[in-house]
GROMACS .gro file of C-alpha atoms in nm:
model
  278
    1MET     CA    1   1.556  -0.181  -2.822
    2ARG     CA    2   1.384   0.137  -2.701
    3GLU     CA    3   1.600   0.385  -2.509
    4LEU     CA    4   1.422   0.569  -2.228
    5ALA     CA    5   1.580   0.892  -2.109
    6TYR     CA    6   1.713   0.908  -1.752
    7GLU     CA    7   1.547   1.244  -1.695
    8ALA     CA    8   1.207   1.109  -1.804
    9VAL     CA    9   1.222   0.855  -1.522
   10VAL     CA   10   1.335   1.119  -1.272
   11GLU     CA   11   1.048   1.352  -1.362
   12ALA     CA   12   0.791   1.073  -1.352
   13VAL     CA   13   0.898   0.949  -1.009
   14CYS     CA   14   0.913   1.306  -0.877
   15ASP     CA   15   0.557   1.376  -0.995
   16LEU     CA   16   0.427   1.042  -0.864
   17CYS     CA   17   0.571   1.102  -0.516
   18ILE     CA   18   0.386   1.432  -0.492
   19GLU     CA   19   0.064   1.304  -0.650
   20ALA     CA   20   0.045   0.993  -0.433
   21ASN     CA   21   0.090   1.195  -0.115
   22ARG     CA   22  -0.168   1.461  -0.206
   23ILE     CA   23  -0.442   1.278  -0.397
   24LEU     CA   24  -0.617   0.968  -0.267
   25PRO     CA   25  -0.699   0.702  -0.530
   26SER     CA   26  -1.058   0.734  -0.652
   27ASP     CA   27  -1.158   0.386  -0.537
   28LEU     CA   28  -1.060   0.468  -0.177
   29LYS     CA   29  -1.249   0.797  -0.192
   30THR     CA   30  -1.560   0.603  -0.294
   31ARG     CA   31  -1.513   0.343  -0.021
   32LEU     CA   32  -1.470   0.606   0.251
   33GLN     CA   33  -1.782   0.786   0.132
   34HIS     CA   34  -1.981   0.461   0.134
   35ALA     CA   35  -1.841   0.378   0.478
   36CYS     CA   36  -2.002   0.697   0.611
   37ASP     CA   37  -2.341   0.552   0.515
   38GLU     CA   38  -2.265   0.199   0.638
   39GLU     CA   39  -2.126   0.291   0.979
   40GLU     CA   40  -2.384   0.256   1.257
   41SER     CA   41  -2.182   0.423   1.533
   42PRO     CA   42  -2.248   0.801   1.556
   43LEU     CA   43  -1.888   0.863   1.663
   44GLY     CA   44  -1.765   0.636   1.384
   45ARG     CA   45  -1.967   0.831   1.126
   46GLN     CA   46  -1.825   1.156   1.260
   47VAL     CA   47  -1.470   1.021   1.233
   48LEU     CA   48  -1.528   0.897   0.878
   49GLY     CA   49  -1.670   1.235   0.783
   50ASP     CA   50  -1.353   1.398   0.916
   51LEU     CA   51  -1.141   1.159   0.707
   52VAL     CA   52  -1.336   1.247   0.393
   53ARG     CA   53  -1.298   1.620   0.461
   54ASN     CA   54  -0.927   1.567   0.525
   55TYR     CA   55  -0.855   1.413   0.184
   56GLU     CA   56  -1.078   1.670   0.013
   57MET     CA   57  -0.891   1.960   0.173
   58ALA     CA   58  -0.552   1.801   0.105
   59GLU     CA   59  -0.631   1.782  -0.266
   60GLN     CA   60  -0.775   2.135  -0.281
   61MET     CA   61  -0.486   2.294  -0.089
   62CYS     CA   62  -0.209   2.079  -0.245
   63LEU     CA   63  -0.107   1.940   0.095
   64PRO     CA   64  -0.017   1.585   0.204
   65ILE     CA   65  -0.316   1.373   0.307
   66CYS     CA   66  -0.113   1.254   0.608
   67GLN     CA   67   0.182   1.405   0.794
   68ASP     CA   68   0.366   1.072   0.757
   69THR     CA   69   0.455   1.090   0.389
   70GLY     CA   70   0.617   0.751   0.422
   71MET     CA   71   0.898   0.547   0.277
   72ALA     CA   72   0.887   0.570  -0.102
   73VAL     CA   73   0.807   0.219  -0.221
   74VAL     CA   74   0.856   0.202  -0.598
   75PHE     CA   75   0.745  -0.085  -0.821
   76ALA     CA   76   0.919  -0.073  -1.159
   77ASP     CA   77   0.798  -0.319  -1.421
   78ILE     CA   78   1.053  -0.283  -1.700
   79GLY     CA   79   0.993  -0.426  -2.045
   80GLU     CA   80   1.246  -0.662  -2.200
   81ASP     CA   81   1.280  -0.426  -2.497
   82VAL     CA   82   1.342  -0.099  -2.312
   83HIS     CA   83   1.670   0.028  -2.170
   84VAL     CA   84   1.726   0.295  -1.905
   85GLN     CA   85   2.078   0.401  -1.816
   86GLY     CA   86   2.100   0.417  -1.437
   87LEU     CA   87   1.743   0.319  -1.346
   88THR     CA   88   1.809   0.287  -0.972
   89GLU     CA   89   1.981   0.625  -0.961
   90ALA     CA   90   1.699   0.783  -1.163
   91VAL     CA   91   1.436   0.650  -0.921
   92ASN     CA   92   1.625   0.781  -0.618
   93GLU     CA   93   1.679   1.119  -0.781
   94GLY     CA   94   1.306   1.135  -0.855
   95VAL     CA   95   1.224   1.056  -0.493
   96ARG     CA   96   1.475   1.318  -0.376
   97ARG     CA   97   1.323   1.589  -0.596
   98GLY     CA   98   0.966   1.488  -0.522
   99TYR     CA   99   1.004   1.499  -0.146
  100LEU     CA  100   1.206   1.821  -0.138
  101GLU     CA  101   1.012   2.011  -0.405
  102GLY     CA  102   0.679   1.883  -0.275
  103LEU     CA  103   0.769   1.982   0.082
  104LEU     CA  104   0.700   1.626   0.197
  105ARG     CA  105   0.834   1.500   0.527
  106CYS     CA  106   1.164   1.314   0.491
  107SER     CA  107   1.151   1.008   0.714
  108ILE     CA  108   1.437   0.778   0.610
  109VAL     CA  109   1.739   0.708   0.830
  110GLY     CA  110   2.051   0.571   0.665
  111ASP     CA  111   2.124   0.313   0.934
  112PRO     CA  112   1.867   0.130   1.150
  113LEU     CA  113   2.055   0.184   1.478
  114ARG     CA  114   2.244   0.511   1.422
  115ARG     CA  115   1.917   0.677   1.313
  116ILE     CA  116   2.063   0.966   1.110
  117ASN     CA  117   1.806   1.110   0.868
  118THR     CA  118   1.922   1.108   0.505
  119GLY     CA  119   1.748   1.441   0.455
  120ASP     CA  120   1.576   1.365   0.123
  121ASN     CA  121   1.375   1.044   0.185
  122THR     CA  122   1.618   0.831  -0.013
  123PRO     CA  123   1.694   0.557  -0.079
  124ALA     CA  124   1.365   0.433  -0.214
  125MET     CA  125   1.249   0.076  -0.157
  126LEU     CA  126   1.274  -0.030  -0.522
  127HIS     CA  127   1.120  -0.353  -0.657
  128LEU     CA  128   1.217  -0.442  -1.015
  129ARG     CA  129   1.032  -0.690  -1.235
  130ILE     CA  130   1.111  -0.783  -1.597
  131VAL     CA  131   0.800  -0.797  -1.817
  132PRO     CA  132   0.734  -0.827  -2.192
  133GLY     CA  133   0.728  -0.515  -2.410
  134ASP     CA  134   0.914  -0.185  -2.443
  135ARG     CA  135   0.748   0.019  -2.168
  136LEU     CA  136   0.839   0.106  -1.809
  137SER     CA  137   0.553   0.101  -1.559
  138LEU     CA  138   0.620   0.292  -1.239
  139THR     CA  139   0.406   0.273  -0.926
  140VAL     CA  140   0.496   0.486  -0.626
  141ALA     CA  141   0.332   0.373  -0.302
  142PRO     CA  142   0.439   0.585  -0.001
  143LYS     CA  143   0.412   0.369   0.312
  144GLY     CA  144   0.388   0.519   0.658
  145ALA     CA  145   0.530   0.354   0.969
  146GLY     CA  146   0.205   0.342   1.167
  147SER     CA  147   0.047   0.080   0.942
  148GLU     CA  148   0.374  -0.086   0.840
  149ASN     CA  149   0.468  -0.153   1.204
  150MET     CA  150   0.144  -0.346   1.253
  151SER     CA  151   0.214  -0.586   0.965
  152ALA     CA  152   0.317  -0.947   1.023
  153ILE     CA  153   0.427  -1.274   0.862
  154ARG     CA  154   0.315  -1.621   0.964
  155MET     CA  155   0.506  -1.923   0.835
  156MET     CA  156   0.228  -2.180   0.835
  157THR     CA  157   0.219  -2.539   0.713
  158PRO     CA  158  -0.002  -2.694   0.441
  159ALA     CA  159  -0.217  -2.837   0.721
  160ALA     CA  160  -0.367  -2.489   0.762
  161GLY     CA  161  -0.702  -2.436   0.594
  162GLU     CA  162  -0.907  -2.136   0.487
  163GLU     CA  163  -1.048  -2.090   0.837
  164ASP     CA  164  -0.695  -2.071   0.975
  165LEU     CA  165  -0.605  -1.801   0.723
  166VAL     CA  166  -0.915  -1.598   0.816
  167ARG     CA  167  -0.828  -1.640   1.185
  168VAL     CA  168  -0.467  -1.525   1.136
  169VAL     CA  169  -0.566  -1.210   0.945
  170THR     CA  170  -0.830  -1.127   1.204
  171GLU     CA  171  -0.592  -1.184   1.496
  172ILE     CA  172  -0.332  -0.953   1.341
  173ALA     CA  173  -0.597  -0.685   1.290
  174VAL     CA  174  -0.711  -0.719   1.652
  175GLN     CA  175  -0.354  -0.696   1.780
  176ALA     CA  176  -0.304  -0.385   1.569
  177GLY     CA  177  -0.613  -0.215   1.709
  178SER     CA  178  -0.618   0.156   1.633
  179ASN     CA  179  -0.244   0.182   1.561
  180PRO     CA  180  -0.263   0.149   1.179
  181CYS     CA  181  -0.533   0.423   1.156
  182PRO     CA  182  -0.840   0.225   1.049
  183PRO     CA  183  -1.047   0.185   0.842
  184LEU     CA  184  -0.784  -0.032   0.680
  185VAL     CA  185  -0.692  -0.173   0.345
  186ILE     CA  186  -0.534  -0.510   0.421
  187GLY     CA  187  -0.292  -0.666   0.175
  188VAL     CA  188  -0.251  -1.041   0.215
  189GLY     CA  189   0.024  -1.240   0.044
  190ILE     CA  190  -0.016  -1.618   0.036
  191GLY     CA  191   0.261  -1.837  -0.101
  192GLY     CA  192   0.616  -1.776  -0.212
  193ASN     CA  193   0.865  -1.793   0.075
  194PHE     CA  194   0.953  -1.569   0.372
  195GLU     CA  195   1.034  -1.260   0.166
  196GLY     CA  196   0.814  -1.352  -0.130
  197CYS     CA  197   0.486  -1.349   0.062
  198ALA     CA  198   0.569  -1.004   0.204
  199LEU     CA  199   0.618  -0.865  -0.146
  200LEU     CA  200   0.289  -1.021  -0.258
  201ALA     CA  201   0.112  -0.850   0.032
  202LYS     CA  202   0.272  -0.515  -0.054
  203ARG     CA  203   0.165  -0.547  -0.418
  204ALA     CA  204  -0.186  -0.636  -0.302
  205LEU     CA  205  -0.217  -0.291  -0.143
  206CYS     CA  206  -0.168  -0.132  -0.486
  207ARG     CA  207  -0.463  -0.313  -0.643
  208ASP     CA  208  -0.783  -0.114  -0.694
  209THR     CA  209  -1.009  -0.207  -0.403
  210SER     CA  210  -1.307  -0.242  -0.638
  211LEU     CA  211  -1.133  -0.537  -0.811
  212ARG     CA  212  -1.156  -0.881  -0.654
  213ASN     CA  213  -0.897  -1.154  -0.699
  214PRO     CA  214  -0.969  -1.314  -1.038
  215ASP     CA  215  -0.968  -1.662  -0.880
  216PRO     CA  216  -1.315  -1.723  -0.724
  217LEU     CA  217  -1.156  -1.918  -0.435
  218TYR     CA  218  -0.948  -1.618  -0.328
  219ALA     CA  219  -1.221  -1.366  -0.409
  220GLN     CA  220  -1.446  -1.548  -0.162
  221LEU     CA  221  -1.162  -1.561   0.090
  222GLU     CA  222  -1.114  -1.183   0.058
  223ALA     CA  223  -1.484  -1.136   0.140
  224ARG     CA  224  -1.467  -1.370   0.440
  225MET     CA  225  -1.159  -1.196   0.579
  226LEU     CA  226  -1.316  -0.854   0.536
  227GLU     CA  227  -1.633  -0.966   0.713
  228ALA     CA  228  -1.434  -1.120   1.001
  229VAL     CA  229  -1.219  -0.809   1.051
  230ASN     CA  230  -1.526  -0.585   1.049
  231ARG     CA  231  -1.691  -0.806   1.312
  232THR     CA  232  -1.412  -0.717   1.558
  233GLY     CA  233  -1.578  -0.383   1.632
  234ILE     CA  234  -1.252  -0.185   1.629
  235GLY     CA  235  -1.412   0.071   1.402
  236PRO     CA  236  -1.290   0.397   1.248
  237GLN     CA  237  -0.968   0.513   1.419
  238GLY     CA  238  -1.032   0.252   1.690
  239PHE     CA  239  -1.338   0.430   1.836
  240GLY     CA  240  -1.567   0.132   1.774
  241GLY     CA  241  -1.804   0.051   1.493
  242ARG     CA  242  -1.865  -0.183   1.203
  243VAL     CA  243  -1.616  -0.033   0.951
  244THR     CA  244  -1.271  -0.150   1.060
  245ALA     CA  245  -1.152  -0.234   0.708
  246LEU     CA  246  -1.248  -0.104   0.367
  247ALA     CA  247  -1.106  -0.397   0.171
  248VAL     CA  248  -0.891  -0.708   0.187
  249ASN     CA  249  -0.681  -0.778  -0.124
  250ILE     CA  250  -0.510  -1.117  -0.166
  251GLU     CA  251  -0.222  -1.195  -0.400
  252THR     CA  252  -0.083  -1.546  -0.430
  253GLY     CA  253   0.227  -1.724  -0.558
  254PRO     CA  254   0.377  -2.074  -0.589
  255THR     CA  255   0.531  -2.213  -0.272
  256HIS     CA  256   0.718  -2.513  -0.126
  257ILE     CA  257   0.527  -2.838  -0.068
  258ALA     CA  258   0.601  -2.818   0.306
  259SER     CA  259   0.519  -2.449   0.357
  260LEU     CA  260   0.232  -2.201   0.352
  261PRO     CA  261   0.371  -1.850   0.409
  262VAL     CA  262   0.118  -1.575   0.484
  263ALA     CA  263   0.199  -1.204   0.507
  264VAL     CA  264  -0.045  -0.938   0.624
  265ASN     CA  265   0.054  -0.585   0.522
  266MET     CA  266  -0.163  -0.326   0.692
  267GLY     CA  267  -0.262  -0.018   0.493
  268CYS     CA  268  -0.423   0.280   0.665
  269HIS     CA  269  -0.729   0.470   0.540
  270VAL     CA  270  -0.494   0.660   0.308
  271THR     CA  271  -0.334   0.362   0.133
  272ARG     CA  272  -0.164   0.580  -0.127
  273HIS     CA  273  -0.029   0.492  -0.469
  274ALA     CA  274   0.003   0.648  -0.812
  275GLN     CA  275   0.113   0.497  -1.143
  276ARG     CA  276   0.258   0.609  -1.475
  277VAL     CA  277   0.366   0.416  -1.785
  278LEU     CA  278   0.658   0.551  -1.988
   0.00000   0.00000   0.00000
């Protein structure tokens, strides 16, 4: 059994919170740059150019890419042969240090109705998963409210087909309009149950947008959904154009014979995440 130091986890989470908020993943940089060439609308191209300059300046000046530095969503894949004393506490301490030391906006309230800010962006939204091995993989994915508020779940039945799934994703994107700050990365979870499909959709947002689902059926469905969303004409920041979404990522899971849950988790043009393996 490998023992992993508490402070190592704290430092890693702290660094990841700051990195994720300041540096856009390279695949999204590439997609935004390509979108500038693909967009036919002059205003859309101007908006996309501003978005590219924004992430470039954020990285150069060590500033957040977006003023909404989000809820700290942390995926922790912990090996069966590694032990961390106080993992949950270590993650929250890392978030606390990262947001305070990184001068990131603290956006978490301790109670949904009393609305009192916790002052340090804790607690994190922590998702634990047991995996083989003796390593701890940490992914920090700050999630802003603008895109999160536009997400949705549909509890469908097995009678629904691929066309119905494309229609649902497109309808949710249309209802969202400019609110989630397009161009979007759309995470789609299919299967599981009510909460399971939402987690699948959230994990889908952390997948490199250059990687398609390994199952050809779902890879083709990702392409069809992306094409349908981009046909809506919402465009960059809702000003109209052909680039409403940069990518659609689908993750799937087993489900009940009488159910077909579908979750659509909207990610904005700065769908942020950073990873480290300890």
